[in-house]
Short mmCIF file of C-alpha atoms in Angstrom, two decimals:
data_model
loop_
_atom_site.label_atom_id
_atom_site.label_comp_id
_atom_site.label_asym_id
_atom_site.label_seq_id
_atom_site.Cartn_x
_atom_site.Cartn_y
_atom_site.Cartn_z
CA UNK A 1 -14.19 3.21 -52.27
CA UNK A 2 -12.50 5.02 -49.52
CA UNK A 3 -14.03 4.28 -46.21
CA UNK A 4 -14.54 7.30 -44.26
CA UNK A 5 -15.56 8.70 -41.00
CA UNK A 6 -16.62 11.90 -39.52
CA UNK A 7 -16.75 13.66 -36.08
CA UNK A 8 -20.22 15.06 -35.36
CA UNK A 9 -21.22 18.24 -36.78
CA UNK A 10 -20.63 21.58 -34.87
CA UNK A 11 -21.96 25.17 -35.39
CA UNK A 12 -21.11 28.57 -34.71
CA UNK A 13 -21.00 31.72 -36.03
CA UNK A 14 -23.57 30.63 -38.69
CA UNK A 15 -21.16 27.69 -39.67
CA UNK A 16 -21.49 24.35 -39.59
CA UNK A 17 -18.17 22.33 -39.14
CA UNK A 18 -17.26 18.86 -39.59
CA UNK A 19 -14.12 16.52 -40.25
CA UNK A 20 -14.30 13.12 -42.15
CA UNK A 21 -11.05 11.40 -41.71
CA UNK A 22 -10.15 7.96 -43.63
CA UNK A 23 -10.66 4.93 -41.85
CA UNK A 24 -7.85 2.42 -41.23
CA UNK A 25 -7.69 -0.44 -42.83
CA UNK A 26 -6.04 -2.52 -39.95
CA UNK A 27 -7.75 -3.32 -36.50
CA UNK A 28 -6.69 -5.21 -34.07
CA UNK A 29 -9.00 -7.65 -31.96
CA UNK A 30 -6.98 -7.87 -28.36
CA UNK A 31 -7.70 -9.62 -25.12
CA UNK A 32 -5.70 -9.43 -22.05
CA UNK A 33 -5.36 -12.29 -19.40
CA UNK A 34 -3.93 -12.38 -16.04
CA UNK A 35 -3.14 -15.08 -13.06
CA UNK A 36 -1.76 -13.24 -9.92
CA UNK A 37 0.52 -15.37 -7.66
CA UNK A 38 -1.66 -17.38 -4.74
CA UNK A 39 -1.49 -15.50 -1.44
CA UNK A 40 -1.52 -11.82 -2.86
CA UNK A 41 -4.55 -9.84 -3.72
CA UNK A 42 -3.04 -7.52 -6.83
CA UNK A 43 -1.25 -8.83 -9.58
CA UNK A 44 2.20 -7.03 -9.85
CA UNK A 45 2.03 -7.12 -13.58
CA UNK A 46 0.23 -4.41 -15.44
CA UNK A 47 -0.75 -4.02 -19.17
CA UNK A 48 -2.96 -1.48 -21.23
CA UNK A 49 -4.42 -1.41 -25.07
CA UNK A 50 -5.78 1.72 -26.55
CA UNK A 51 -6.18 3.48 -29.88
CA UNK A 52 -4.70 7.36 -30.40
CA UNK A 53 -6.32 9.85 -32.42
CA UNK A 54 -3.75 9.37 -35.30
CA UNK A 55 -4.57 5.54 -35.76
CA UNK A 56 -1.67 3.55 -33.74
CA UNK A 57 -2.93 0.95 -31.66
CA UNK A 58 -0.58 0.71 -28.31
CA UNK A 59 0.15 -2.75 -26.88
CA UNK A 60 2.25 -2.43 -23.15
CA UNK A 61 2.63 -4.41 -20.48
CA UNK A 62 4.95 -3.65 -17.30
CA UNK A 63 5.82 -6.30 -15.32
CA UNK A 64 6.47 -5.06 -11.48
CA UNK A 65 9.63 -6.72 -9.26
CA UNK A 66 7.74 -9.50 -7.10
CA UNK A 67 3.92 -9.96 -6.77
CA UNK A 68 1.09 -8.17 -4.85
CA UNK A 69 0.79 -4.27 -4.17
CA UNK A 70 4.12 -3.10 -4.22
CA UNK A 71 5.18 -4.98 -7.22
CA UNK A 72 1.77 -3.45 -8.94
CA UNK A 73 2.36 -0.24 -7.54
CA UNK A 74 5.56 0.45 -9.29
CA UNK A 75 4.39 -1.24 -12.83
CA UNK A 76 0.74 1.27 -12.57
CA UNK A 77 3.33 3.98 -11.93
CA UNK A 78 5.70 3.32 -15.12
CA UNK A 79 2.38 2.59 -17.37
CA UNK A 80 0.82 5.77 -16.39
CA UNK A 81 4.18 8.12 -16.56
CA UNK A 82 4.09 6.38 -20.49
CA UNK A 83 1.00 6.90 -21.12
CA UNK A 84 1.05 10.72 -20.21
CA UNK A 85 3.66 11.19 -22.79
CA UNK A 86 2.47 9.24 -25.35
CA UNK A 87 -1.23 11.14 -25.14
CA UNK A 88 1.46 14.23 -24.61
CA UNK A 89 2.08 13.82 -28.25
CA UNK A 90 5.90 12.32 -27.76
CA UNK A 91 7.45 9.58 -30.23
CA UNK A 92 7.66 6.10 -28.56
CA UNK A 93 11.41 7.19 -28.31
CA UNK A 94 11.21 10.19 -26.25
CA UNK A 95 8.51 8.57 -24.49
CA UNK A 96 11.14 6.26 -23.14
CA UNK A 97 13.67 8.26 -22.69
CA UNK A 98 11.68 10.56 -20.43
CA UNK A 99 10.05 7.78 -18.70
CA UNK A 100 13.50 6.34 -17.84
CA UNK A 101 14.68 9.77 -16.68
CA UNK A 102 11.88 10.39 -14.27
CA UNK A 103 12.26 7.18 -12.92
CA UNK A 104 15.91 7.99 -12.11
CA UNK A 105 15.28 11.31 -10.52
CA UNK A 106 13.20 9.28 -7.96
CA UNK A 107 15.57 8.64 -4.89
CA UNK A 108 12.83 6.34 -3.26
CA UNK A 109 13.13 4.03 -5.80
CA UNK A 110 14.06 0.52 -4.82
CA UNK A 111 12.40 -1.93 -7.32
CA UNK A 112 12.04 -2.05 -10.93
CA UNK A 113 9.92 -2.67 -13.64
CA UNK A 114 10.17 -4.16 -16.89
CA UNK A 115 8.73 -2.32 -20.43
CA UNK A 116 7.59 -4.01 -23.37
CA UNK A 117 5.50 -1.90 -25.54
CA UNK A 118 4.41 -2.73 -29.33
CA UNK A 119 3.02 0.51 -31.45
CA UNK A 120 0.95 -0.76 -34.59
CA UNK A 121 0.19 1.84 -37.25
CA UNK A 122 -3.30 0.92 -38.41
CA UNK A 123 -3.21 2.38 -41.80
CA UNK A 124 0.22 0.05 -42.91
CA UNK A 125 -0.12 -2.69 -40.48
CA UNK A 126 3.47 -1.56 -39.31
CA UNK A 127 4.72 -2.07 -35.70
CA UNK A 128 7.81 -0.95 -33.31
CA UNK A 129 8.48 -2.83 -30.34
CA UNK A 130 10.18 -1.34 -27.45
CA UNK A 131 11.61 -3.30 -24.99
CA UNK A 132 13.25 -2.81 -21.47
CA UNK A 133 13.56 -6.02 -19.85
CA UNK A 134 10.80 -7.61 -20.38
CA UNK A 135 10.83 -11.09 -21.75
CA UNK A 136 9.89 -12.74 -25.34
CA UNK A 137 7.34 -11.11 -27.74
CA UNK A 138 5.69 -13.65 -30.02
CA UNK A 139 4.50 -12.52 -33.42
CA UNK A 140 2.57 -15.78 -34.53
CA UNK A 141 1.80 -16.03 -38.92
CA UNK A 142 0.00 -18.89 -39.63
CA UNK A 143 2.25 -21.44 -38.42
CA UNK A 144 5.35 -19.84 -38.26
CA UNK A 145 6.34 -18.15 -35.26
CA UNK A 146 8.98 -15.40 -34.82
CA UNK A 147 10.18 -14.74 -31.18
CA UNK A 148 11.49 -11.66 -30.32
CA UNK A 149 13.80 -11.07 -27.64
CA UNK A 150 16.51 -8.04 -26.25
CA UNK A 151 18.64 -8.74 -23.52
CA UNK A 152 17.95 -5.07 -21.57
CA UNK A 153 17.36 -4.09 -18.48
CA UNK A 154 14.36 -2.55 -16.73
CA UNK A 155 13.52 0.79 -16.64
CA UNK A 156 14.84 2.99 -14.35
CA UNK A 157 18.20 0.40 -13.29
CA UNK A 158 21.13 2.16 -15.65
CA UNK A 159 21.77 5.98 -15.72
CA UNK A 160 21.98 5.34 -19.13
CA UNK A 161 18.78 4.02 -20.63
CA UNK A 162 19.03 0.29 -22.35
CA UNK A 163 16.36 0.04 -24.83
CA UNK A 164 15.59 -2.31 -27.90
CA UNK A 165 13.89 -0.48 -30.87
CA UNK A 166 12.56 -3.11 -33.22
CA UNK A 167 10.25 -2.99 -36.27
CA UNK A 168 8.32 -5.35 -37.78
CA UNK A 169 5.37 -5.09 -40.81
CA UNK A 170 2.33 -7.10 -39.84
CA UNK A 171 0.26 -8.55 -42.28
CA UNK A 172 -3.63 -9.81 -42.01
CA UNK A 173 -4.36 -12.54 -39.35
CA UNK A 174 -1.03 -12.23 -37.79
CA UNK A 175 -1.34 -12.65 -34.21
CA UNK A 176 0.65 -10.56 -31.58
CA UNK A 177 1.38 -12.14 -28.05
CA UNK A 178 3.09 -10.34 -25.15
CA UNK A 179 3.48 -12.55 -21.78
CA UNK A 180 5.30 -11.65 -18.73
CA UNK A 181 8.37 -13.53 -17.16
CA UNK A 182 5.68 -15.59 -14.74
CA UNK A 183 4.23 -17.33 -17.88
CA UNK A 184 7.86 -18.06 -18.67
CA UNK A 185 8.59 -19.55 -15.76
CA UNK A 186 5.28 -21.68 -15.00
CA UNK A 187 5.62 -23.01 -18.60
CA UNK A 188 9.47 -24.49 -17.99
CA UNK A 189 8.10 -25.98 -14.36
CA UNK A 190 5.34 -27.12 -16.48
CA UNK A 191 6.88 -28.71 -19.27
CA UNK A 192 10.17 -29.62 -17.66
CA UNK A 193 12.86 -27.47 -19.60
CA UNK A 194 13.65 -24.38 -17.27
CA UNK A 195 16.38 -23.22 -19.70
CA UNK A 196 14.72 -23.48 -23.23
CA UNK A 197 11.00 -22.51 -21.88
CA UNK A 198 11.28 -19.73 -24.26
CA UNK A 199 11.30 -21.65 -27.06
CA UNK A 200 8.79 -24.65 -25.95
CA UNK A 201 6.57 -21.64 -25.88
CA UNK A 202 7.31 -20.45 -29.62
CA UNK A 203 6.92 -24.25 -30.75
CA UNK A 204 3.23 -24.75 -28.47
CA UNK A 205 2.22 -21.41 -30.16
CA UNK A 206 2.86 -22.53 -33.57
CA UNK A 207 0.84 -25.69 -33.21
CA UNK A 208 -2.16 -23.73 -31.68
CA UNK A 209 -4.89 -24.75 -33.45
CA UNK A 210 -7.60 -21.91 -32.25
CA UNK A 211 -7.45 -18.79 -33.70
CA UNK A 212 -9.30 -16.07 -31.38
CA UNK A 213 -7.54 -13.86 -29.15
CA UNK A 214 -9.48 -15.24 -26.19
CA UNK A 215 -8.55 -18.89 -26.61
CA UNK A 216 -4.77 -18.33 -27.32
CA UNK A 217 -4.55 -16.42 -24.18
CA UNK A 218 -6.37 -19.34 -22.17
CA UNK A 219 -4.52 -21.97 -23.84
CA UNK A 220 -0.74 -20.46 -22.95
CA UNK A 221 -1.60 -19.67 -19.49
CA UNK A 222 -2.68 -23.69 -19.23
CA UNK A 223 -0.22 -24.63 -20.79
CA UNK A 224 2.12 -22.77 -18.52
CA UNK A 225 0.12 -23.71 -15.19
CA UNK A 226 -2.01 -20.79 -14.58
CA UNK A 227 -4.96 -22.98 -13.54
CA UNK A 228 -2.74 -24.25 -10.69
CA UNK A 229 -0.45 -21.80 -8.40
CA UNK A 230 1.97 -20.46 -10.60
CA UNK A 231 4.93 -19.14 -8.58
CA UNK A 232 4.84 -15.53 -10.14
CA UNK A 233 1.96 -13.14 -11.70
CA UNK A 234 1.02 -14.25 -15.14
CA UNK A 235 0.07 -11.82 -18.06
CA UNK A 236 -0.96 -12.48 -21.21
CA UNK A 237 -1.48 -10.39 -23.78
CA UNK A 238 -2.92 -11.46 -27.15
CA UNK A 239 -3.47 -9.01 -30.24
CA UNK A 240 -4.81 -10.27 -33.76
CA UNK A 241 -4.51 -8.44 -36.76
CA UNK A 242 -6.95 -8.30 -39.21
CA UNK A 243 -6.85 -6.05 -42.48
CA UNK A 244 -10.15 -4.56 -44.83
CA UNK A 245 -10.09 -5.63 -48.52
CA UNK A 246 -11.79 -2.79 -50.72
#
Protein backbone atom coordinates (compact mmCIF):
# COMPACT_ATOMS: atom_id res chain seq x y z
CA UNK A 1 0.00 0.00 0.00
CA UNK A 2 1.07 3.10 -1.70
CA UNK A 3 -0.89 6.06 -0.57
CA UNK A 4 -1.97 8.11 -3.38
CA UNK A 5 -3.60 11.25 -4.41
CA UNK A 6 -5.16 12.75 -7.39
CA UNK A 7 -5.98 16.24 -8.84
CA UNK A 8 -9.63 16.49 -9.91
CA UNK A 9 -10.68 15.14 -13.11
CA UNK A 10 -10.70 17.35 -16.32
CA UNK A 11 -12.24 16.87 -19.82
CA UNK A 12 -11.82 17.91 -23.21
CA UNK A 13 -11.78 16.85 -26.45
CA UNK A 14 -13.80 13.74 -25.40
CA UNK A 15 -11.01 12.97 -22.74
CA UNK A 16 -11.05 12.76 -19.39
CA UNK A 17 -7.67 13.60 -17.60
CA UNK A 18 -6.40 13.06 -14.26
CA UNK A 19 -3.00 12.76 -12.24
CA UNK A 20 -2.58 10.62 -9.00
CA UNK A 21 0.70 11.47 -7.51
CA UNK A 22 2.20 9.49 -4.31
CA UNK A 23 1.69 10.94 -1.11
CA UNK A 24 4.59 11.83 1.21
CA UNK A 25 5.24 10.09 3.90
CA UNK A 26 6.60 13.05 6.08
CA UNK A 27 4.46 16.11 7.30
CA UNK A 28 5.29 18.55 9.30
CA UNK A 29 2.90 20.08 12.07
CA UNK A 30 4.36 23.93 12.43
CA UNK A 31 3.29 26.89 14.49
CA UNK A 32 4.77 30.24 14.41
CA UNK A 33 4.94 32.71 17.44
CA UNK A 34 5.83 36.24 17.69
CA UNK A 35 6.39 39.12 20.56
CA UNK A 36 7.09 42.56 18.89
CA UNK A 37 9.17 45.00 21.02
CA UNK A 38 6.75 47.39 23.42
CA UNK A 39 6.23 50.79 21.82
CA UNK A 40 6.10 49.65 18.04
CA UNK A 41 3.07 48.45 16.24
CA UNK A 42 4.83 45.79 13.56
CA UNK A 43 7.15 43.28 14.49
CA UNK A 44 10.42 43.70 12.42
CA UNK A 45 10.84 40.00 12.21
CA UNK A 46 9.12 38.06 9.51
CA UNK A 47 8.70 34.26 8.89
CA UNK A 48 6.63 32.05 6.36
CA UNK A 49 5.77 28.03 6.08
CA UNK A 50 4.39 26.58 2.96
CA UNK A 51 4.36 23.35 0.97
CA UNK A 52 5.55 23.35 -3.04
CA UNK A 53 4.05 21.27 -5.56
CA UNK A 54 7.07 18.82 -5.52
CA UNK A 55 6.67 17.97 -1.69
CA UNK A 56 9.39 20.30 0.23
CA UNK A 57 8.06 21.95 3.08
CA UNK A 58 9.87 25.61 3.41
CA UNK A 59 10.67 26.90 6.92
CA UNK A 60 12.13 30.94 6.74
CA UNK A 61 12.27 33.49 8.90
CA UNK A 62 13.98 37.05 8.24
CA UNK A 63 14.77 38.95 10.96
CA UNK A 64 14.70 42.93 9.99
CA UNK A 65 17.61 45.51 11.58
CA UNK A 66 15.66 47.14 14.67
CA UNK A 67 11.90 46.81 15.45
CA UNK A 68 8.65 48.36 14.05
CA UNK A 69 7.90 49.25 10.26
CA UNK A 70 11.07 49.83 8.83
CA UNK A 71 12.76 46.91 10.37
CA UNK A 72 9.53 44.78 8.97
CA UNK A 73 9.61 46.47 5.85
CA UNK A 74 12.97 45.32 4.78
CA UNK A 75 12.52 41.52 6.25
CA UNK A 76 8.67 41.36 4.05
CA UNK A 77 10.87 42.60 1.21
CA UNK A 78 13.76 39.81 1.43
CA UNK A 79 10.91 37.00 2.22
CA UNK A 80 8.94 37.93 -0.73
CA UNK A 81 12.06 38.47 -3.34
CA UNK A 82 12.74 34.47 -1.93
CA UNK A 83 9.75 33.38 -2.26
CA UNK A 84 9.32 34.54 -5.99
CA UNK A 85 12.25 32.47 -6.87
CA UNK A 86 11.65 29.62 -5.05
CA UNK A 87 7.80 29.36 -6.63
CA UNK A 88 10.09 30.53 -9.87
CA UNK A 89 11.31 27.01 -9.81
CA UNK A 90 15.12 28.02 -8.58
CA UNK A 91 17.27 25.65 -6.17
CA UNK A 92 17.53 27.08 -2.60
CA UNK A 93 21.09 28.02 -3.95
CA UNK A 94 20.30 30.22 -6.74
CA UNK A 95 17.52 31.40 -4.78
CA UNK A 96 20.10 32.99 -2.58
CA UNK A 97 22.34 33.99 -4.73
CA UNK A 98 19.82 36.05 -6.67
CA UNK A 99 18.20 37.29 -3.63
CA UNK A 100 21.59 38.60 -2.40
CA UNK A 101 22.26 40.17 -5.80
CA UNK A 102 19.08 42.13 -6.00
CA UNK A 103 19.52 43.30 -2.74
CA UNK A 104 22.91 44.74 -3.75
CA UNK A 105 21.75 46.44 -6.87
CA UNK A 106 19.48 48.48 -4.48
CA UNK A 107 21.40 51.85 -3.77
CA UNK A 108 18.65 52.84 -1.15
CA UNK A 109 19.55 50.23 0.92
CA UNK A 110 20.62 51.10 4.42
CA UNK A 111 19.61 48.20 6.77
CA UNK A 112 19.82 44.58 6.62
CA UNK A 113 18.21 41.52 7.18
CA UNK A 114 19.10 38.26 8.37
CA UNK A 115 18.07 34.67 6.36
CA UNK A 116 17.56 31.48 7.88
CA UNK A 117 15.65 29.15 5.77
CA UNK A 118 15.24 25.18 6.36
CA UNK A 119 13.92 23.10 3.08
CA UNK A 120 12.48 19.58 4.23
CA UNK A 121 11.93 17.02 1.49
CA UNK A 122 8.76 15.25 2.58
CA UNK A 123 9.24 12.03 0.85
CA UNK A 124 12.99 11.33 2.80
CA UNK A 125 12.53 13.48 5.75
CA UNK A 126 15.77 15.29 4.45
CA UNK A 127 16.49 19.01 5.15
CA UNK A 128 19.05 21.94 4.00
CA UNK A 129 19.42 24.85 6.06
CA UNK A 130 20.50 28.07 4.69
CA UNK A 131 21.71 30.59 6.74
CA UNK A 132 22.72 34.35 6.41
CA UNK A 133 23.07 35.78 9.70
CA UNK A 134 20.57 34.69 11.46
CA UNK A 135 21.13 33.11 14.80
CA UNK A 136 20.91 29.31 16.21
CA UNK A 137 18.63 26.65 14.60
CA UNK A 138 17.59 23.95 17.06
CA UNK A 139 16.85 20.49 15.74
CA UNK A 140 15.42 18.86 19.04
CA UNK A 141 15.37 14.40 18.99
CA UNK A 142 13.96 13.21 21.91
CA UNK A 143 16.21 14.59 24.37
CA UNK A 144 19.10 15.36 22.55
CA UNK A 145 19.45 18.59 21.04
CA UNK A 146 21.73 19.65 18.14
CA UNK A 147 22.28 23.47 17.70
CA UNK A 148 23.17 24.74 14.60
CA UNK A 149 24.97 27.79 14.06
CA UNK A 150 27.15 29.81 10.96
CA UNK A 151 28.87 32.79 11.72
CA UNK A 152 27.57 34.86 8.28
CA UNK A 153 26.41 37.88 7.61
CA UNK A 154 23.05 39.22 6.46
CA UNK A 155 21.91 39.40 3.21
CA UNK A 156 22.66 42.02 1.11
CA UNK A 157 26.03 43.43 3.51
CA UNK A 158 29.13 41.71 1.34
CA UNK A 159 29.42 42.01 -2.51
CA UNK A 160 30.21 38.64 -2.17
CA UNK A 161 27.42 36.55 -0.73
CA UNK A 162 28.27 34.64 2.81
CA UNK A 163 26.05 31.74 3.06
CA UNK A 164 25.99 28.43 5.20
CA UNK A 165 24.61 25.36 3.27
CA UNK A 166 23.90 22.66 5.79
CA UNK A 167 22.10 19.29 5.59
CA UNK A 168 20.65 17.32 7.96
CA UNK A 169 18.20 13.87 7.69
CA UNK A 170 15.23 14.20 9.99
CA UNK A 171 13.71 11.36 11.40
CA UNK A 172 9.95 10.91 12.97
CA UNK A 173 9.06 13.22 15.96
CA UNK A 174 12.06 15.32 15.52
CA UNK A 175 11.24 18.76 16.26
CA UNK A 176 12.60 21.82 14.25
CA UNK A 177 12.91 25.30 16.06
CA UNK A 178 13.98 28.56 14.37
CA UNK A 179 14.03 31.78 16.82
CA UNK A 180 15.26 35.15 16.04
CA UNK A 181 18.21 37.06 17.79
CA UNK A 182 15.37 38.86 20.25
CA UNK A 183 14.59 35.41 21.83
CA UNK A 184 18.35 35.18 22.21
CA UNK A 185 18.74 38.05 23.87
CA UNK A 186 15.56 38.11 26.31
CA UNK A 187 16.57 34.54 27.31
CA UNK A 188 20.40 35.66 28.53
CA UNK A 189 18.62 38.90 30.41
CA UNK A 190 16.34 36.29 31.58
CA UNK A 191 18.43 33.69 32.82
CA UNK A 192 21.49 35.74 33.60
CA UNK A 193 24.26 34.42 31.10
CA UNK A 194 24.39 37.06 28.16
CA UNK A 195 27.35 35.19 26.59
CA UNK A 196 26.29 31.43 26.69
CA UNK A 197 22.34 32.22 26.12
CA UNK A 198 22.74 30.12 23.14
CA UNK A 199 23.37 27.23 24.81
CA UNK A 200 20.99 27.71 28.09
CA UNK A 201 18.52 27.62 25.27
CA UNK A 202 19.73 24.15 23.72
CA UNK A 203 19.86 22.70 27.44
CA UNK A 204 15.93 24.31 28.40
CA UNK A 205 14.90 22.72 25.02
CA UNK A 206 16.15 19.39 25.80
CA UNK A 207 14.39 19.20 29.13
CA UNK A 208 11.03 20.35 27.54
CA UNK A 209 8.72 18.09 28.62
CA UNK A 210 5.60 19.03 26.11
CA UNK A 211 5.70 17.85 22.87
CA UNK A 212 3.27 20.02 20.51
CA UNK A 213 4.46 22.65 18.36
CA UNK A 214 2.21 25.15 20.12
CA UNK A 215 3.52 24.64 23.64
CA UNK A 216 7.30 24.60 22.74
CA UNK A 217 6.85 27.85 21.08
CA UNK A 218 5.01 29.33 24.29
CA UNK A 219 7.33 27.80 26.62
CA UNK A 220 10.77 29.39 24.90
CA UNK A 221 9.31 32.72 24.47
CA UNK A 222 8.57 32.52 28.57
CA UNK A 223 11.32 31.32 29.19
CA UNK A 224 13.10 34.06 27.35
CA UNK A 225 10.70 36.95 28.71
CA UNK A 226 8.24 37.41 26.02
CA UNK A 227 5.38 37.80 28.52
CA UNK A 228 7.23 40.88 29.84
CA UNK A 229 8.90 43.68 27.41
CA UNK A 230 11.51 42.00 25.72
CA UNK A 231 13.99 44.55 24.34
CA UNK A 232 13.83 43.25 20.63
CA UNK A 233 11.02 41.42 18.35
CA UNK A 234 10.73 37.80 19.24
CA UNK A 235 10.03 34.94 16.66
CA UNK A 236 9.57 31.63 17.13
CA UNK A 237 9.27 29.16 14.89
CA UNK A 238 8.48 25.54 15.79
CA UNK A 239 8.20 22.58 13.14
CA UNK A 240 7.54 18.81 14.20
CA UNK A 241 8.15 16.03 12.12
CA UNK A 242 6.12 13.23 11.96
CA UNK A 243 6.52 10.18 9.44
CA UNK A 244 3.51 7.44 8.02
CA UNK A 245 4.24 3.74 8.78
CA UNK A 246 2.65 1.50 5.91
Amino acid sequence: GVEMSGIPAQSGGGVLRTCFYQKPPYHLEHVIRTVRAPGYARCGDTSEAFTDAQGSQYLILSDGMGSGQEAFNDSRHVMDLLEEFLEAGFSEETSVKLLHAVMMEQPEHQSFSTLDLSVIDLYDGSMQLVKMGGTATFIKSGNKVETIEAATLPVGMMEQPETMFIKRQLKDKDIVIMISDGVVEGFGEQQGEKGNAVARIAEAIGNLSVQSSKDIAVKILTMAGGKEKPGDDMTVLVASCHKKYR
